[in-house]
Coordinates of C-alpha atoms and ligand atoms in Angstrom, one line a residue:
M168 CA -27.1 0.7 23.8
Q169 CA -25.0 0.6 20.7
G170 CA -22.7 -2.3 19.9
K171 CA -18.9 -1.9 19.5
L172 CA -16.6 -2.3 16.5
Y173 CA -13.6 -4.4 17.4
L174 CA -10.7 -4.3 14.9
V175 CA -9.1 -7.7 15.5
A176 CA -5.7 -8.6 14.3
T177 CA -5.3 -12.2 13.2
P178 CA -2.1 -14.2 12.5
I179 CA -0.1 -13.7 9.3
G180 CA 0.9 -17.3 9.1
N181 CA 1.5 -19.1 12.4
L182 CA -1.9 -19.6 14.1
E183 CA -0.3 -19.4 17.5
D184 CA 0.2 -15.7 16.9
I185 CA -3.4 -14.9 17.8
T186 CA -3.7 -13.1 21.1
L187 CA -5.8 -14.3 24.1
R188 CA -7.7 -11.1 23.9
A189 CA -8.5 -11.6 20.1
L190 CA -9.9 -15.1 21.0
K191 CA -12.0 -13.7 23.8
V192 CA -13.4 -10.9 21.5
L193 CA -14.1 -13.3 18.7
E194 CA -16.0 -15.5 21.1
K195 CA -18.1 -12.7 22.6
V196 CA -19.1 -10.6 19.6
D197 CA -22.4 -11.2 17.7
I198 CA -20.9 -11.0 14.2
V199 CA -17.5 -11.4 12.6
A200 CA -17.1 -9.3 9.4
A201 CA -14.4 -11.0 7.3
E202 CA -12.6 -10.3 4.1
D203 CA -13.0 -13.9 3.0
T204 CA -15.4 -15.9 5.1
R205 CA -13.8 -19.2 4.0
N206 CA -10.4 -18.2 5.5
T207 CA -11.9 -16.8 8.7
L208 CA -14.1 -20.0 9.1
K209 CA -10.9 -22.0 9.1
L210 CA -9.4 -19.8 11.8
L211 CA -12.6 -19.9 13.9
N212 CA -12.8 -23.7 13.5
H213 CA -9.2 -24.1 14.5
F214 CA -10.0 -22.4 17.8
G215 CA -13.4 -24.1 18.2
L216 CA -15.4 -20.9 17.7
S217 CA -18.7 -20.7 15.8
K218 CA -20.0 -17.3 14.8
K219 CA -22.3 -15.5 12.3
L220 CA -20.0 -14.4 9.5
I221 CA -20.6 -11.5 7.1
T222 CA -18.3 -10.8 4.1
Y223 CA -16.7 -7.4 4.1
H224 CA -14.2 -6.8 1.3
R225 CA -13.0 -4.0 -1.0
H226 CA -15.7 -4.7 -3.6
N227 CA -18.7 -4.6 -1.2
E228 CA -17.3 -2.2 1.3
E229 CA -19.7 0.6 0.4
I230 CA -22.9 -1.5 0.6
K231 CA -21.9 -3.6 3.6
K232 CA -20.7 -0.6 5.6
D233 CA -24.2 0.6 6.2
E234 CA -25.5 -2.9 7.0
L235 CA -22.8 -3.3 9.6
I236 CA -23.3 0.2 11.1
N237 CA -27.0 -0.6 11.4
Y238 CA -26.2 -3.8 13.3
M239 CA -24.1 -1.9 15.8
K240 CA -26.7 0.9 16.2
N241 CA -29.1 -1.9 17.1
G242 CA -26.8 -3.1 19.9
K243 CA -24.8 -5.9 18.1
S244 CA -21.1 -5.9 18.5
I245 CA -18.9 -6.7 15.4
A246 CA -15.3 -8.0 15.1
L247 CA -13.7 -6.9 11.9
V248 CA -10.9 -9.2 10.7
S249 CA -8.9 -9.4 7.5
D250 CA -7.5 -12.5 5.8
A251 CA -4.2 -12.0 7.7
G252 CA -2.8 -9.5 10.1
T253 CA -4.2 -6.1 11.1
P254 CA -7.4 -4.8 9.4
C255 CA -7.1 -1.5 7.6
I256 CA -3.4 -2.1 6.7
S257 CA -3.5 -2.7 3.0
D258 CA -6.8 -4.3 3.8
P259 CA -10.4 -3.2 4.1
G260 CA -11.5 -1.4 7.3
E261 CA -10.8 2.3 6.9
E262 CA -14.3 3.1 5.6
I263 CA -16.2 1.4 8.3
V264 CA -13.9 3.0 10.9
K265 CA -14.6 6.5 9.5
E266 CA -18.3 5.7 9.5
A267 CA -18.3 4.3 13.0
I268 CA -16.6 7.5 14.2
K269 CA -19.3 9.6 12.6
E270 CA -22.0 7.5 14.2
E271 CA -20.2 7.7 17.6
I272 CA -19.8 4.0 17.8
E273 CA -17.1 2.8 20.1
I274 CA -14.0 1.4 18.3
V275 CA -11.8 -1.1 20.1
P276 CA -8.5 -2.1 18.6
I277 CA -7.2 -5.6 19.3
P278 CA -3.6 -5.4 18.3
G279 CA -1.6 -8.3 17.0
A280 CA 0.4 -9.5 14.0
C281 CA 1.2 -7.2 11.1
A282 CA 3.6 -8.1 8.3
L283 CA 5.2 -4.7 7.9
I284 CA 6.3 -4.5 11.6
T285 CA 7.4 -8.1 11.6
A286 CA 9.6 -7.5 8.6
L287 CA 10.9 -4.2 9.8
I288 CA 12.1 -5.5 13.2
T289 CA 14.1 -8.3 11.6
S290 CA 15.5 -6.2 8.7
G291 CA 18.5 -4.9 10.6
L292 CA 17.7 -1.5 9.0
E293 CA 16.9 1.7 10.9
C294 CA 13.6 1.2 12.8
K295 CA 13.5 4.6 14.5
E296 CA 11.7 6.2 11.7
F297 CA 10.1 4.4 8.8
C298 CA 7.6 5.0 5.9
F299 CA 5.1 2.3 4.9
I300 CA 3.9 2.5 1.3
G301 CA 2.1 -0.8 1.0
F302 CA 1.6 -2.0 -2.6
L303 CA 3.1 0.1 -5.3
P304 CA 0.5 1.6 -7.7
L305 CA 0.0 -0.2 -11.0
N306 CA -0.8 2.9 -12.9
K307 CA 2.4 3.9 -14.8
K308 CA 2.3 7.6 -13.9
N309 CA 1.5 7.0 -10.2
R310 CA 4.0 4.3 -9.9
K311 CA 6.7 6.5 -11.4
E312 CA 5.9 9.2 -8.8
K313 CA 6.0 6.7 -5.9
L314 CA 9.3 5.4 -7.1
Q315 CA 10.7 8.9 -7.1
E316 CA 9.5 9.4 -3.6
I317 CA 11.3 6.2 -2.6
R318 CA 14.4 7.4 -4.3
Q319 CA 14.5 10.5 -2.1
E320 CA 13.1 9.1 1.1
R321 CA 15.6 9.2 4.0
K322 CA 13.6 6.9 6.3
T323 CA 13.4 3.1 6.0
I324 CA 10.7 2.2 3.5
I325 CA 8.4 -0.8 3.6
L326 CA 6.5 -2.3 0.6
Y327 CA 4.2 -5.2 0.2
E328 CA 4.4 -7.2 -3.0
A329 CA 2.6 -10.1 -4.6
P330 CA 4.9 -13.0 -5.7
H331 CA 4.1 -12.6 -9.5
K332 CA 5.0 -8.9 -9.4
L333 CA 8.2 -9.2 -7.2
K334 CA 10.7 -9.4 -10.1
N335 CA 9.2 -6.4 -11.9
T336 CA 9.3 -4.4 -8.7
L337 CA 12.9 -5.3 -7.9
E338 CA 13.8 -4.2 -11.4
D339 CA 12.1 -0.8 -10.9
L340 CA 13.9 -0.5 -7.6
K341 CA 17.2 -1.4 -9.2
D342 CA 16.8 1.6 -11.6
I343 CA 16.4 4.1 -8.8
L344 CA 18.3 2.9 -5.8
K345 CA 21.9 2.3 -6.8
D346 CA 23.5 0.5 -3.9
R347 CA 20.9 0.9 -1.2
Q348 CA 20.3 -2.2 0.9
I349 CA 17.1 -4.1 0.6
V350 CA 15.7 -6.9 2.8
L351 CA 13.3 -9.4 1.3
A352 CA 11.3 -10.9 4.1
K353 CA 9.5 -14.0 2.9
E354 CA 6.7 -16.1 4.5
L355 CA 7.0 -14.5 7.9
S356 CA 6.1 -16.8 10.8
K357 CA 5.6 -19.7 8.4
I358 CA 7.6 -22.9 7.8
H359 CA 9.6 -21.4 4.9
E360 CA 10.3 -18.0 6.6
S361 CA 13.5 -16.5 5.1
Y362 CA 15.4 -13.2 4.7
K363 CA 17.5 -12.2 1.8
R364 CA 19.7 -9.1 2.0
G365 CA 21.5 -7.1 -0.6
T366 CA 21.1 -4.5 -3.3
A367 CA 18.2 -4.8 -5.8
D368 CA 20.6 -6.3 -8.3
D369 CA 21.9 -8.9 -5.8
L370 CA 18.3 -9.9 -5.0
L371 CA 17.3 -10.2 -8.6
K372 CA 20.3 -12.5 -9.3
G373 CA 19.2 -14.7 -6.4
L374 CA 15.5 -15.0 -7.4
E375 CA 14.1 -18.4 -8.0
Q376 CA 12.6 -19.3 -11.4
E377 CA 9.2 -19.7 -9.9
I378 CA 8.5 -17.2 -7.2
K379 CA 6.1 -18.3 -4.6
G380 CA 5.0 -17.1 -1.1
E381 CA 4.4 -13.8 0.5
F382 CA 6.9 -11.0 0.6
V383 CA 7.6 -7.8 2.4
I384 CA 10.3 -5.5 0.9
V385 CA 12.2 -3.4 3.4
I386 CA 14.5 -0.7 1.8
E387 CA 17.2 1.3 3.4
G388 CA 16.6 5.1 3.5
E389 CA 18.7 7.4 1.3
K390 CA 21.7 8.6 3.2
E391 CA 22.5 11.6 1.1
Q392 CA 20.0 14.4 0.4
V393 CA 18.8 13.8 -3.2
I394 CA 18.9 16.9 -5.3
P395 CA 15.8 16.7 -7.5
T396 CA 16.5 16.6 -11.2
N397 CA 15.4 19.4 -13.5
E398 CA 12.5 17.1 -14.8
E399 CA 11.3 16.5 -11.2
I400 CA 11.3 20.2 -10.4
L401 CA 9.3 20.9 -13.6
N402 CA 6.8 18.2 -12.8
E403 CA 6.0 19.9 -9.5
L404 CA 4.8 23.0 -11.4
T405 CA 1.3 23.4 -12.8
L406 CA 1.0 22.6 -16.5
E407 CA 0.7 26.3 -17.3
K408 CA 3.9 27.1 -15.5
H409 CA 5.6 24.1 -17.1
Y410 CA 4.5 25.5 -20.6
E411 CA 5.7 28.9 -19.7
Y412 CA 9.1 27.5 -18.7
Y413 CA 9.7 26.1 -22.2
E414 CA 8.0 29.1 -23.9
N415 CA 10.6 31.4 -22.2
K416 CA 13.3 29.2 -23.6
G417 CA 12.0 30.1 -27.1
L418 CA 10.5 26.7 -28.0
E419 CA 7.5 26.4 -30.4
K420 CA 4.1 25.2 -29.2
K421 CA 4.6 21.7 -30.8
D422 CA 8.0 21.2 -29.2
I423 CA 6.7 22.5 -25.8
I424 CA 3.9 19.9 -25.8
K425 CA 6.4 17.2 -26.8
R426 CA 8.8 18.1 -24.0
I427 CA 6.1 18.4 -21.3
A428 CA 4.7 15.0 -22.3
K429 CA 8.1 13.5 -22.1
D430 CA 8.9 15.0 -18.6
R431 CA 5.6 13.8 -17.2
N432 CA 5.6 10.4 -18.9
V433 CA 2.2 10.9 -20.6
T434 CA 1.1 11.2 -24.2
K435 CA 1.2 14.5 -26.2
N436 CA -2.5 14.0 -26.7
E437 CA -3.2 14.2 -23.0
I438 CA -1.3 17.5 -22.7
Y439 CA -3.1 18.9 -25.8
K440 CA -6.5 17.9 -24.4
Y441 CA -5.7 19.6 -21.1
F442 CA -4.9 22.9 -22.7
I443 CA -7.8 22.8 -25.2
K444 CA -10.2 22.0 -22.4
N445 CA -8.9 25.0 -20.5
D446 CA -9.0 27.1 -23.6
E447 CA -5.4 27.9 -23.4
L448 CA -3.9 26.9 -26.8
Ligands
SAM61 N1 -3.2 -6.6 6.8 C1 -2.0 -7.3 6.6 C2 -1.0 -6.9 7.6 O1 -1.3 -6.5 8.7 O2 0.2 -7.0 7.4 C3 -1.5 -7.1 5.2 C4 -2.5 -7.5 4.1 S1 -1.9 -7.3 2.5 C5 -3.4 -7.6 1.6 C6 -1.1 -8.8 2.1 C7 0.4 -8.5 1.9 O3 1.0 -8.5 3.2 C8 1.1 -9.6 1.2 O4 1.0 -9.5 -0.2 C9 2.5 -9.5 1.7 O5 3.2 -8.5 1.0 C10 2.3 -9.1 3.1 N2 2.2 -10.3 4.0 C11 1.2 -10.8 4.7 N3 1.5 -11.9 5.4 C12 2.8 -12.1 5.1 C13 3.8 -13.1 5.5 N4 3.4 -14.1 6.4 N5 5.0 -13.0 5.1 C14 5.4 -12.0 4.3 N6 4.6 -11.0 3.8 C15 3.3 -11.1 4.3

């Protein structure tokens, strides 16, 4: 008989937030697959549990996935845990879940703490409908696109952010959000848990010199329907149509490339390369 894959949520701070069911599962499984075995070892030791631990993180996901699947096919049950909170939520897990489904291995979720839900319910913002983004992309173009999505989003938005990037992210949010309310939920379930509420500008003014701790950013949805700018509409087009738009306005090739590059926040070279590669210039 095949083993099962348990997706076990662990605390995001306060160790008392582990569930009785999570403890029972961690006790009975054959293997615990953990993002960082040192962190999980501390958790297991705290509850007097001793288990075979295997590392399973973003950088070895591809290789380890097969190894873990083989264990389960050979009858061993595995508990997948992340460093904190719910596996698969801005944490590894998705890949092994997909593979387990393909292999018809039973997947059992063990629900528990999750930073996004904890922050949302204390935010005082609309909880009926929300949109979780996780960490904003670092790539300039993808980040700009995601920020545009946030600008237009009518539902409450939830972001994760690392302390050393918080200031930069609030500055980006300030540029697009005008007076929308933001809640900065810090160190949830830990000793220094705190909430700051205000606009991005208010929150930037209140930031400490040295930012430490873990943060969730909860953002009020846009109340009014946002009419996309001309630039946003153009960026939805294919590059060929974008080119045609400026061509119909009577612009010369050189200027068209310049305008497209500016609209899309990329270099002129990238646009040239695209058209040359497609034999279109
Ligand atoms: N899987 C986790 C979950 O279920 O929430 C999230 C893991 S993600 C790699 C880590 C991010 O979650 C942190 O950078 C922070 O944004 C957020 N986070 C985790 N624990 C937190 C806490 N106690 N307080 C505030 N934010 C937290």
